[in-house]
Coordinates of C-alpha atoms in Angstrom, one line a residue:
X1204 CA 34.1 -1.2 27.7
X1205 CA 35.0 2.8 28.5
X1206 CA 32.2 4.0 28.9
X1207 CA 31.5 7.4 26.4
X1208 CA 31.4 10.9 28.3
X1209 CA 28.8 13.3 26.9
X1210 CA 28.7 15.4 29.9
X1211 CA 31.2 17.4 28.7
X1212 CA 31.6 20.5 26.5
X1213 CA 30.6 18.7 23.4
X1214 CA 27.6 16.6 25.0
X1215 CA 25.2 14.8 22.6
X1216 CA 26.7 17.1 19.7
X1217 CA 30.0 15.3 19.7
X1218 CA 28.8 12.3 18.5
X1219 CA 30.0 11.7 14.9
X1220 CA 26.9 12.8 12.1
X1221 CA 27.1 9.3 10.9
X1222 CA 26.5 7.4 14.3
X1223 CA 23.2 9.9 14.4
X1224 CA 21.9 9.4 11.2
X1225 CA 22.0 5.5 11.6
X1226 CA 20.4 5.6 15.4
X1227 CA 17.6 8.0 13.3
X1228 CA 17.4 5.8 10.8
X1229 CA 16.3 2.7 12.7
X1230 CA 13.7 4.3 14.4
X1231 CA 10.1 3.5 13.6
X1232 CA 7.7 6.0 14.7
X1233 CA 7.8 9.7 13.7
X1234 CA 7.2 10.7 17.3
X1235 CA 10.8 8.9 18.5
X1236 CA 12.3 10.9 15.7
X1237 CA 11.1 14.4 17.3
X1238 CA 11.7 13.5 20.3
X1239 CA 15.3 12.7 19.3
X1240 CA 15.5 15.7 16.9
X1241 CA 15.4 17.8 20.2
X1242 CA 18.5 16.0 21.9
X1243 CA 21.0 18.9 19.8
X1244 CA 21.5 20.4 17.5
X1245 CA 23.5 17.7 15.8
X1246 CA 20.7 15.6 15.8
X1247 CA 18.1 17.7 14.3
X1248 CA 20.3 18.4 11.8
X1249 CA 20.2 15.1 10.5
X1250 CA 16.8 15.2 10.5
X1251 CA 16.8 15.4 6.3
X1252 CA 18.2 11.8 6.1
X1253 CA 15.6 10.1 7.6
X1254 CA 14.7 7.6 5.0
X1255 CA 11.3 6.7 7.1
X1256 CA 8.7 8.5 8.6
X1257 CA 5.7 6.2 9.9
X1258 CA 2.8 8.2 12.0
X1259 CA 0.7 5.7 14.0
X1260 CA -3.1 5.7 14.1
X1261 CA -3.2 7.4 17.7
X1262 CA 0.3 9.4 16.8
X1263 CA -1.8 13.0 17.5
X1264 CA -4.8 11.5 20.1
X1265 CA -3.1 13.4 23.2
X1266 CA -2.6 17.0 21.1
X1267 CA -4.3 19.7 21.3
X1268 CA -5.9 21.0 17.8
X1269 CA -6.8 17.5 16.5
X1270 CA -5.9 17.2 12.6
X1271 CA -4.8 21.0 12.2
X1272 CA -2.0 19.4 14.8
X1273 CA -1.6 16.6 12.3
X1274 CA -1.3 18.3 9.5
X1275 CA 1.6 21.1 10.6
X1276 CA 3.5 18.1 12.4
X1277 CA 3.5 15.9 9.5
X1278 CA 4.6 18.8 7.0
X1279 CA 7.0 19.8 8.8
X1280 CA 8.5 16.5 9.5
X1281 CA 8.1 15.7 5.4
X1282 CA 9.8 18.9 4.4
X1283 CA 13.0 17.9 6.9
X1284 CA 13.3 14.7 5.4
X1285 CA 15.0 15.7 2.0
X1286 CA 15.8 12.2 1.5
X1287 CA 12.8 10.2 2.7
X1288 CA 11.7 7.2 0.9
X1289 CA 8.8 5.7 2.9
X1290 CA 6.2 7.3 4.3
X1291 CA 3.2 5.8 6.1
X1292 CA 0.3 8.0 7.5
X1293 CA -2.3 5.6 9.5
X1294 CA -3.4 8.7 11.5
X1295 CA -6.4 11.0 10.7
X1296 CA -5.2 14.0 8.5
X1297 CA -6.4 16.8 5.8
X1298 CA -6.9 16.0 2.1
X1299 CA -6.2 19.0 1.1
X1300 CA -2.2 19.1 2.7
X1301 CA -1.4 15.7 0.5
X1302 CA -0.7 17.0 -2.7
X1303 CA 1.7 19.4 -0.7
X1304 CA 3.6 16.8 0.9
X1305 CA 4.1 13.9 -2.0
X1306 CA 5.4 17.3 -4.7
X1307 CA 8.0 17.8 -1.7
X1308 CA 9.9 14.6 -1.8
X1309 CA 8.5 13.9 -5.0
X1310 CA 12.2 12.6 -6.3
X1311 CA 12.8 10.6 -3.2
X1312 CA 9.8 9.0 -2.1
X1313 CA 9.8 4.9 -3.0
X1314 CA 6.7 3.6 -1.0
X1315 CA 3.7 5.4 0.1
X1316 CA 1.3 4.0 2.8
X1317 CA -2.0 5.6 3.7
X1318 CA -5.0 5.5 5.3
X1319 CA -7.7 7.7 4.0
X1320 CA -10.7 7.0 5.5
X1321 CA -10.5 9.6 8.3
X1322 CA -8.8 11.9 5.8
X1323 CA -11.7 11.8 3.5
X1324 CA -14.6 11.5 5.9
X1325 CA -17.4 13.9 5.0
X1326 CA -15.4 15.0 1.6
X1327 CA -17.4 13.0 -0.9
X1328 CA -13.6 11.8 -2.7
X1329 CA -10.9 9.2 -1.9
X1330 CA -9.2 9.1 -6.1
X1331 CA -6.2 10.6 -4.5
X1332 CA -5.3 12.4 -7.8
X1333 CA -2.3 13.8 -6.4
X1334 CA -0.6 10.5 -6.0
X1335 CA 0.5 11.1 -9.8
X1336 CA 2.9 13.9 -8.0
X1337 CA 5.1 11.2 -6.8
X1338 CA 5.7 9.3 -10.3
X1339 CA 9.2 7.3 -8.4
X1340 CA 6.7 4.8 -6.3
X1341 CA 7.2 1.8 -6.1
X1342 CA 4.9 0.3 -3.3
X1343 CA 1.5 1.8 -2.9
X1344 CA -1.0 1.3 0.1
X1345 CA -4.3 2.4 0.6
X1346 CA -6.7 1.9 3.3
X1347 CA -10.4 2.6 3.6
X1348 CA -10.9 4.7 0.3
X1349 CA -13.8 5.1 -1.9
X1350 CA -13.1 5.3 -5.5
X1351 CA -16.4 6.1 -8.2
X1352 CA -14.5 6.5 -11.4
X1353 CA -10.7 6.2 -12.9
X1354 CA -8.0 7.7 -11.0
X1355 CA -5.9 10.4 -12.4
X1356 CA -2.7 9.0 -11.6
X1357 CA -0.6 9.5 -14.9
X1358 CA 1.6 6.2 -15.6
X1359 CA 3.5 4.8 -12.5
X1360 CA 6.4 2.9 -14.2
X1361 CA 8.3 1.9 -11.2
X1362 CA 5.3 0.7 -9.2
X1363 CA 5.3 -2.6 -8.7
X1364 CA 3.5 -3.3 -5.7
X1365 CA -0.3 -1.8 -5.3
X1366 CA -2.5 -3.0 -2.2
X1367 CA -5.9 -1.1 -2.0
X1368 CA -7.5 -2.7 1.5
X1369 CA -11.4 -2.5 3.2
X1370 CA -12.5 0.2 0.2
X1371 CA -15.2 1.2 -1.9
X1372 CA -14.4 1.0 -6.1
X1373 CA -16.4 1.0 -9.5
X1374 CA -15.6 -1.4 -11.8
X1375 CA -14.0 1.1 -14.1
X1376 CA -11.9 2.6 -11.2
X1377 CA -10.5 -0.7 -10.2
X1378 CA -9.7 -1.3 -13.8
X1379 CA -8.6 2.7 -14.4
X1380 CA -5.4 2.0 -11.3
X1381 CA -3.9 -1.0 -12.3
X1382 CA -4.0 0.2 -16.1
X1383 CA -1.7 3.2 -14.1
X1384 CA 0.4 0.9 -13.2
X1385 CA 1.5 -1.4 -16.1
X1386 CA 4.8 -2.7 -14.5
X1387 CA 2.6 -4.1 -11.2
X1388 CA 4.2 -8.3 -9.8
X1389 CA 2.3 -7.7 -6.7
X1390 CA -1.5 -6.6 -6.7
X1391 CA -3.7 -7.1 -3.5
X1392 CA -7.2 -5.9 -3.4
X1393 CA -8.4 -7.0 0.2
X1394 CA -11.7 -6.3 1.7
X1395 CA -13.4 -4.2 -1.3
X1396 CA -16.6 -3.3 -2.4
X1397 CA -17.2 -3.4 -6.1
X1398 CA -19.3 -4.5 -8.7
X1399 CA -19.8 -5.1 -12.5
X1400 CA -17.1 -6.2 -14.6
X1401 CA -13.2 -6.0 -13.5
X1402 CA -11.0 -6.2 -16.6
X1403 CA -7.2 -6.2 -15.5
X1404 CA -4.4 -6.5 -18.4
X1405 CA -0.8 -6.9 -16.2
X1406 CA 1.9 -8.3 -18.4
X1407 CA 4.5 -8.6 -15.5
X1408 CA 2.0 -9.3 -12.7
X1409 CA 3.3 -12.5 -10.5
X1410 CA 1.5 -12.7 -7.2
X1411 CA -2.6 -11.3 -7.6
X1412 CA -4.9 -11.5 -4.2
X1413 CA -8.6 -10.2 -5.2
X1414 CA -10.6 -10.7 -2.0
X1415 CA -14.6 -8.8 -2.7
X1416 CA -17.3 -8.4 -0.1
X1417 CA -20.7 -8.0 -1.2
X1418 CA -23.6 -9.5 -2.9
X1419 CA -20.6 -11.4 -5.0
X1420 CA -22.4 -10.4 -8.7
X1421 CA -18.6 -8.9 -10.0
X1422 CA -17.1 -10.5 -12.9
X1423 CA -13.4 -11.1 -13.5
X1424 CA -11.4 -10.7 -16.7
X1425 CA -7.5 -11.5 -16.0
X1426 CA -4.8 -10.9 -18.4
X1427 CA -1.8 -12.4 -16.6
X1428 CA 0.9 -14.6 -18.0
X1429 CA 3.4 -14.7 -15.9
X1430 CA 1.2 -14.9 -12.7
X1431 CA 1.9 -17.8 -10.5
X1432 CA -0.4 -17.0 -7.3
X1433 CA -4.1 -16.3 -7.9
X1434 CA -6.6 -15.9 -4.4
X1435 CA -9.9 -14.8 -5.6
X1436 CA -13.1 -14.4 -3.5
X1437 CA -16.4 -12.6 -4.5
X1438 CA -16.6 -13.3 -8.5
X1439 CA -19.2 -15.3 -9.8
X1440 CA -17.5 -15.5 -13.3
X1441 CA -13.8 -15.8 -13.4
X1442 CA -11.9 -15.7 -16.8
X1443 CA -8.6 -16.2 -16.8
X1444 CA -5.6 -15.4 -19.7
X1445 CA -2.2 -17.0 -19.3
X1446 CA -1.5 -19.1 -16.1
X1447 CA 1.2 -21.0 -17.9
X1448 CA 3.2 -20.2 -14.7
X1449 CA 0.4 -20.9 -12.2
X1450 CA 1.6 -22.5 -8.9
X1451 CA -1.3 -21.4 -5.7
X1452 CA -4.6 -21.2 -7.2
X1453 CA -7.7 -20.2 -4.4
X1454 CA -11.0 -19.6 -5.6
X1455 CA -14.0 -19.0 -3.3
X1456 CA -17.5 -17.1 -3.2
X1457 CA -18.7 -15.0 0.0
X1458 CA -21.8 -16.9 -0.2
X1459 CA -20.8 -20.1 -0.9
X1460 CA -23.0 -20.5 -4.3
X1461 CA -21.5 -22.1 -7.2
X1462 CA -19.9 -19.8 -9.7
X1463 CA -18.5 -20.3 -13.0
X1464 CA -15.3 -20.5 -13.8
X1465 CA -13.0 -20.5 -17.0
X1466 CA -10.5 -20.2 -18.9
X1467 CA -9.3 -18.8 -22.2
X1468 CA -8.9 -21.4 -24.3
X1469 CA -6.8 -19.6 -26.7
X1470 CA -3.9 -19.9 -24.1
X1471 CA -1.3 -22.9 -24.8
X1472 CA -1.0 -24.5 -20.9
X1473 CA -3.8 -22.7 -19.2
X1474 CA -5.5 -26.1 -18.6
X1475 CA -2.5 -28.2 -17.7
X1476 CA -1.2 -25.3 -15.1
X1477 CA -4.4 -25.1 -13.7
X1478 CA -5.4 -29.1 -13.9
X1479 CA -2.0 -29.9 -12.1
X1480 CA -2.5 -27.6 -9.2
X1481 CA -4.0 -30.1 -6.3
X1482 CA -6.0 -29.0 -4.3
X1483 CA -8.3 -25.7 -5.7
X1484 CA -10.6 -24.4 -2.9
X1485 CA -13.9 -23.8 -3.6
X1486 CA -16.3 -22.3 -1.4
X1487 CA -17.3 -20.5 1.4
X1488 CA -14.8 -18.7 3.5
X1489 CA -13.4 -16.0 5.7
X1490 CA -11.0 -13.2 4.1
X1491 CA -7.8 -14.5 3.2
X1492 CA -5.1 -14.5 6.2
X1493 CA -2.6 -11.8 4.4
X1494 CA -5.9 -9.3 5.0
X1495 CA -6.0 -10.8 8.6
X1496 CA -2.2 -9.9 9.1
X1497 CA -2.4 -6.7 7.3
X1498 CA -5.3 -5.8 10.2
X1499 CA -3.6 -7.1 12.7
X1500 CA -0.6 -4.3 11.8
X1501 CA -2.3 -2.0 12.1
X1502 CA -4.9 -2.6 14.9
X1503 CA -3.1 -1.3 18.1
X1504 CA -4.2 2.4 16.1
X1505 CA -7.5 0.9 16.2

């Protein structure tokens, strides 16, 4: 094959925009794309298609200025990208720059990934309020935060995916972000801290993982009729409405006590979904495998 010549007057630059913006496009780390944005001119210019900007736990280790380095890097790299859909943070960075970012590419942005517990350290608050400023989400991810009361995300319509992983939640605040998000099929809360009573009402939900550390004294109230995978660790009462559609059924306790378990008996089918599913677990475990995965994807940032 002839071999391309971009030693001449054109260079890098005479590559068609098109050919740029899909080599950009499949790259996965937000340092590749500034490194590439400095090829040309060309190629920084297509900067503001980027559909994905992913920053990796030790994205800003070897910089000097620590998170203030972060912060300006990641702005600036959010601002470029007029048309960015995804963003995933895993590296330490400033509560207070958030808001700024997700009102940028408000419009744009489709899945939101974060990990909050560096960015929150020594603050005292992990609601991430300002998640209400992107109301087009559809996926949301959050690692390591601590939540005391409801959230003040507004109404997330289009969400449909929410994952909350290794964090610290009230009862009401667990129940506070799903009622945010009364659209949700996929709802993963790995690895949490909570206690009390967990009331969740999700109409649409289809796939629900509820994995709780602790001393395993929360109680479950699940409203889900079209739900046809249910992993649930931690409870020591479990009460379930709907399952009519129930297909995977886990159930297990941290300490390996009995718990009690029911369901509502109002339901047409709950018994015969859930009496036909061979075999239930029950008892002690480790934390589901998806939370093993979801570490392990994360765990050459530390």
């Amino acid at each position: 094959a002839e071999r391309m010549d971009c030693g001449g007057d054109g260079g890098m630059d005479a590559l068609p925009d098109g050919v740029v913006q899909a080599i950009l496009s499949r790259l996965s780390s937000a340092r590749d794309v500034a490194a590439c944005a400095g090829v040309s001119r060309s190629w920084r210019d297509c900067v503001p298609f980027l559909p994905f900007l992913y920053f990796p736990r030790s994205a800003f280790d070897a910089a000097r200025g620590g998170v203030a380095c972060a912060d300006d890097a990641i702005g600036r790299m959010v601002h470029a990208a007029a048309r960015l859909e995804e963003l995933v943070i895993y590296c330490p960075f400033s509560a207070a720059r958030l808001p700024r970012w997700l009102a940028a590419r408000s419009a744009s942005l489709r899945v939101l990934e974060l990990r909050v517990d560096s960015a929150w350290s020594g603050s005292g608050s992990g609601h991430l309020d300002c998640v209400a400023a992107a109301p087009n989400l559809e996926e949301l991810r959050l690692w390591g935060l601590t939540m005391t009361r409801e959230p003040a995300w507004g109404r997330l319509d289009r969400l449909r995916v929410l994952e909350i992983v290794g964090a610290s939640l009230a009862d009401l605040a667990v129940s506070g972000a799903v009622d945010a998000c009364p659209n949700l099929t996929d709802l993963a809360l790995l690895g949490c801290e909570c206690s009390g009573s967990v009331f969740l009402a999700t109409p649409l939900l289809q796939r629900c993982r509820l994995d709780f550390v602790g001393s395993g004294t929360c109680s479950l109230a699940l409203a889900a009729p079209l739900v046809e995978s249910l992993e649930v660790q931690g409870f020591n009462y479990i009460t379930l409405h709907g399952g009519d559609r129930l297909k995977r059924l886990t159930i297990s306790k941290n300490t390996g006590a009995e718990g009690e378990y029911c369901r509502d008996r109002q339901a047409p089918g709950v018994g015969a979904a859930v009496s036909a599913w061979r075999p239930v677990e029950l008892g002690s475990r480790q934390p589901c495998a998806a939370m093993r995965r979801r570490g392990q994807a994360s765990g050459d940032e530390g």
